[in-house]
Amino acid sequence: MTSRRRNPDQIGLFGTVTTAPAPVPARQCPPPRGKKPGRAPANPLIAKEVLAEVNLGRFGLLDDTDRVMVFEDDDRVRAALDEDLVHHLISGGYIERCPARETVSAKHGAITRPILPLRLTKRGRDMLQRWSNLHPLPK
């Protein structure tokens, strides 16, 4: 028994030559991951607050998923709203992951998961100090 392969240039039911069109994606490029439409870019005041909260030990990364979490209590975490800014500060060298030995367990919803805390680098501490020393201009 032989299998018949369909020739892409076959004559259709009504005598026309039918060719299978090449698949084309619906969009030219995928949307950026984690970006929310209509969100305003971060400003230095928010970055200063995030650096100060990292200095206090309020941010961590969820078990190897790189999702940024905020510690609510000693044993509970929730997703951070400033996740994009934290990842930008990590890539800029202002924030780093703590060593793996400092991993803590915290509840995310009803499940206890390991959370790796974040800390400031020397560059991040210097940036926080510079931004903390700035005062608004008098009007």
Tab-separated table of C-alpha atoms in Angstrom:
chain	number	residue	atom	x	y	z
A	1	MET	CA	0.000	0.000	0.000
A	2	THR	CA	1.453	3.293	-1.040
A	3	SER	CA	0.666	6.590	0.541
A	4	ARG	CA	-0.236	9.427	-1.760
A	5	ARG	CA	1.452	12.696	-1.134
A	6	ARG	CA	-0.463	15.754	-2.048
A	7	ASN	CA	1.225	17.948	-4.577
A	8	PRO	CA	1.027	21.592	-3.421
A	9	ASP	CA	0.183	22.690	-6.974
A	10	GLN	CA	-2.826	20.450	-7.566
A	11	ILE	CA	-5.909	21.347	-9.493
A	12	GLY	CA	-8.762	21.958	-7.099
A	13	LEU	CA	-12.384	20.914	-7.364
A	14	PHE	CA	-13.291	23.779	-9.684
A	15	GLY	CA	-10.267	23.556	-12.003
A	16	THR	CA	-8.135	26.193	-10.255
A	17	VAL	CA	-4.596	25.637	-9.109
A	18	THR	CA	-4.492	25.618	-5.325
A	19	THR	CA	-1.326	26.252	-3.405
A	20	ALA	CA	-0.946	26.137	0.322
A	21	PRO	CA	-0.100	29.621	1.605
A	22	ALA	CA	2.960	29.920	3.819
A	23	PRO	CA	2.034	30.446	7.476
A	24	VAL	CA	2.499	34.057	8.535
A	25	PRO	CA	2.486	35.194	12.166
A	26	ALA	CA	-0.345	37.491	13.139
A	27	ARG	CA	2.060	40.008	14.678
A	28	GLN	CA	5.506	41.122	13.605
A	29	CYS	CA	7.151	40.523	16.990
A	30	PRO	CA	5.895	39.213	20.334
A	31	PRO	CA	4.973	41.749	23.015
A	32	PRO	CA	7.591	42.354	25.691
A	33	ARG	CA	7.187	40.004	28.640
A	34	GLY	CA	5.975	41.582	31.835
A	35	LYS	CA	5.151	44.961	30.337
A	36	LYS	CA	1.739	46.383	31.049
A	37	PRO	CA	0.306	48.757	28.454
A	38	GLY	CA	-0.182	52.353	29.487
A	39	ARG	CA	2.180	52.196	32.430
A	40	ALA	CA	4.258	55.321	33.021
A	41	PRO	CA	8.044	54.942	33.084
A	42	ALA	CA	9.719	54.884	36.484
A	43	ASN	CA	11.101	58.074	37.901
A	44	PRO	CA	14.085	58.612	40.217
A	45	LEU	CA	11.857	59.042	43.282
A	46	ILE	CA	10.411	55.557	42.822
A	47	ALA	CA	13.887	54.154	42.174
A	48	LYS	CA	15.090	55.780	45.397
A	49	GLU	CA	12.201	54.186	47.311
A	50	VAL	CA	12.928	50.773	45.782
A	51	LEU	CA	16.625	51.043	46.671
A	52	ALA	CA	15.699	52.027	50.238
A	53	GLU	CA	13.294	49.076	50.541
A	54	VAL	CA	15.919	46.669	49.160
A	55	ASN	CA	18.313	48.075	51.773
A	56	LEU	CA	15.719	47.182	54.441
A	57	GLY	CA	15.419	43.644	53.031
A	58	ARG	CA	11.848	43.886	51.725
A	59	PHE	CA	12.422	42.374	48.237
A	60	GLY	CA	13.288	38.842	47.177
A	61	LEU	CA	13.173	36.494	44.195
A	62	LEU	CA	10.764	33.568	44.066
A	63	ASP	CA	12.426	30.112	43.757
A	64	ASP	CA	14.488	30.425	40.542
A	65	THR	CA	11.667	32.039	38.548
A	66	ASP	CA	13.063	35.590	38.808
A	67	ARG	CA	9.665	36.865	39.930
A	68	VAL	CA	10.176	39.728	42.363
A	69	MET	CA	8.327	39.398	45.672
A	70	VAL	CA	7.739	41.809	48.543
A	71	PHE	CA	7.866	40.543	52.111
A	72	GLU	CA	4.594	41.492	53.839
A	73	ASP	CA	5.316	39.794	57.163
A	74	ASP	CA	8.126	37.548	58.279
A	75	ASP	CA	6.468	34.559	56.639
A	76	ARG	CA	4.334	35.988	53.781
A	77	VAL	CA	5.200	37.445	50.368
A	78	ARG	CA	3.261	38.944	47.472
A	79	ALA	CA	4.153	39.931	43.915
A	80	ALA	CA	5.919	43.281	43.640
A	81	LEU	CA	4.390	46.044	41.537
A	82	ASP	CA	7.830	47.467	40.704
A	83	GLU	CA	9.166	44.215	39.240
A	84	ASP	CA	10.401	45.875	36.023
A	85	LEU	CA	12.321	48.520	37.958
A	86	VAL	CA	13.911	45.934	40.258
A	87	HIS	CA	15.060	43.871	37.265
A	88	HIS	CA	16.464	47.030	35.665
A	89	LEU	CA	18.380	47.852	38.856
A	90	ILE	CA	19.705	44.269	38.992
A	91	SER	CA	20.929	44.485	35.389
A	92	GLY	CA	22.489	47.888	36.144
A	93	GLY	CA	24.516	46.454	39.018
A	94	TYR	CA	22.730	48.308	41.840
A	95	ILE	CA	21.003	45.252	43.341
A	96	GLU	CA	22.217	41.667	43.633
A	97	ARG	CA	20.941	38.336	44.883
A	98	CYS	CA	21.989	37.255	48.339
A	99	PRO	CA	23.981	34.013	48.589
A	100	ALA	CA	21.927	30.816	48.394
A	101	ARG	CA	22.551	30.081	52.081
A	102	GLU	CA	20.328	33.070	52.979
A	103	THR	CA	17.249	31.597	51.277
A	104	VAL	CA	14.138	31.811	53.456
A	105	SER	CA	10.790	30.050	53.251
A	106	ALA	CA	7.676	32.199	52.990
A	107	LYS	CA	4.056	31.683	52.046
A	108	HIS	CA	2.992	32.841	48.598
A	109	GLY	CA	-0.743	32.299	48.725
A	110	ALA	CA	-1.277	29.003	50.493
A	111	ILE	CA	2.021	27.441	49.388
A	112	THR	CA	5.331	27.808	51.203
A	113	ARG	CA	8.126	28.572	48.741
A	114	PRO	CA	11.808	29.472	48.967
A	115	ILE	CA	12.574	33.182	48.563
A	116	LEU	CA	16.077	34.486	47.855
A	117	PRO	CA	16.437	37.985	49.362
A	118	LEU	CA	17.936	40.871	47.397
A	119	ARG	CA	20.584	43.287	48.668
A	120	LEU	CA	22.291	46.458	47.485
A	121	THR	CA	25.714	46.381	45.911
A	122	LYS	CA	28.308	49.013	46.787
A	123	ARG	CA	27.227	50.891	43.686
A	124	GLY	CA	23.589	50.701	44.846
A	125	ARG	CA	24.440	51.967	48.334
A	126	ASP	CA	26.355	54.889	46.818
A	127	MET	CA	23.431	55.722	44.512
A	128	LEU	CA	20.963	55.592	47.415
A	129	GLN	CA	23.204	57.874	49.473
A	130	ARG	CA	23.539	60.400	46.616
A	131	TRP	CA	19.798	60.468	45.950
A	132	SER	CA	19.033	60.768	49.678
A	133	ASN	CA	21.277	63.828	49.923
A	134	LEU	CA	19.384	65.668	47.183
A	135	HIS	CA	16.825	68.217	48.313
A	136	PRO	CA	14.160	69.907	46.168
A	137	LEU	CA	14.876	73.434	44.991
A	138	PRO	CA	13.044	76.215	46.856
A	139	LYS	CA	10.313	77.969	44.880
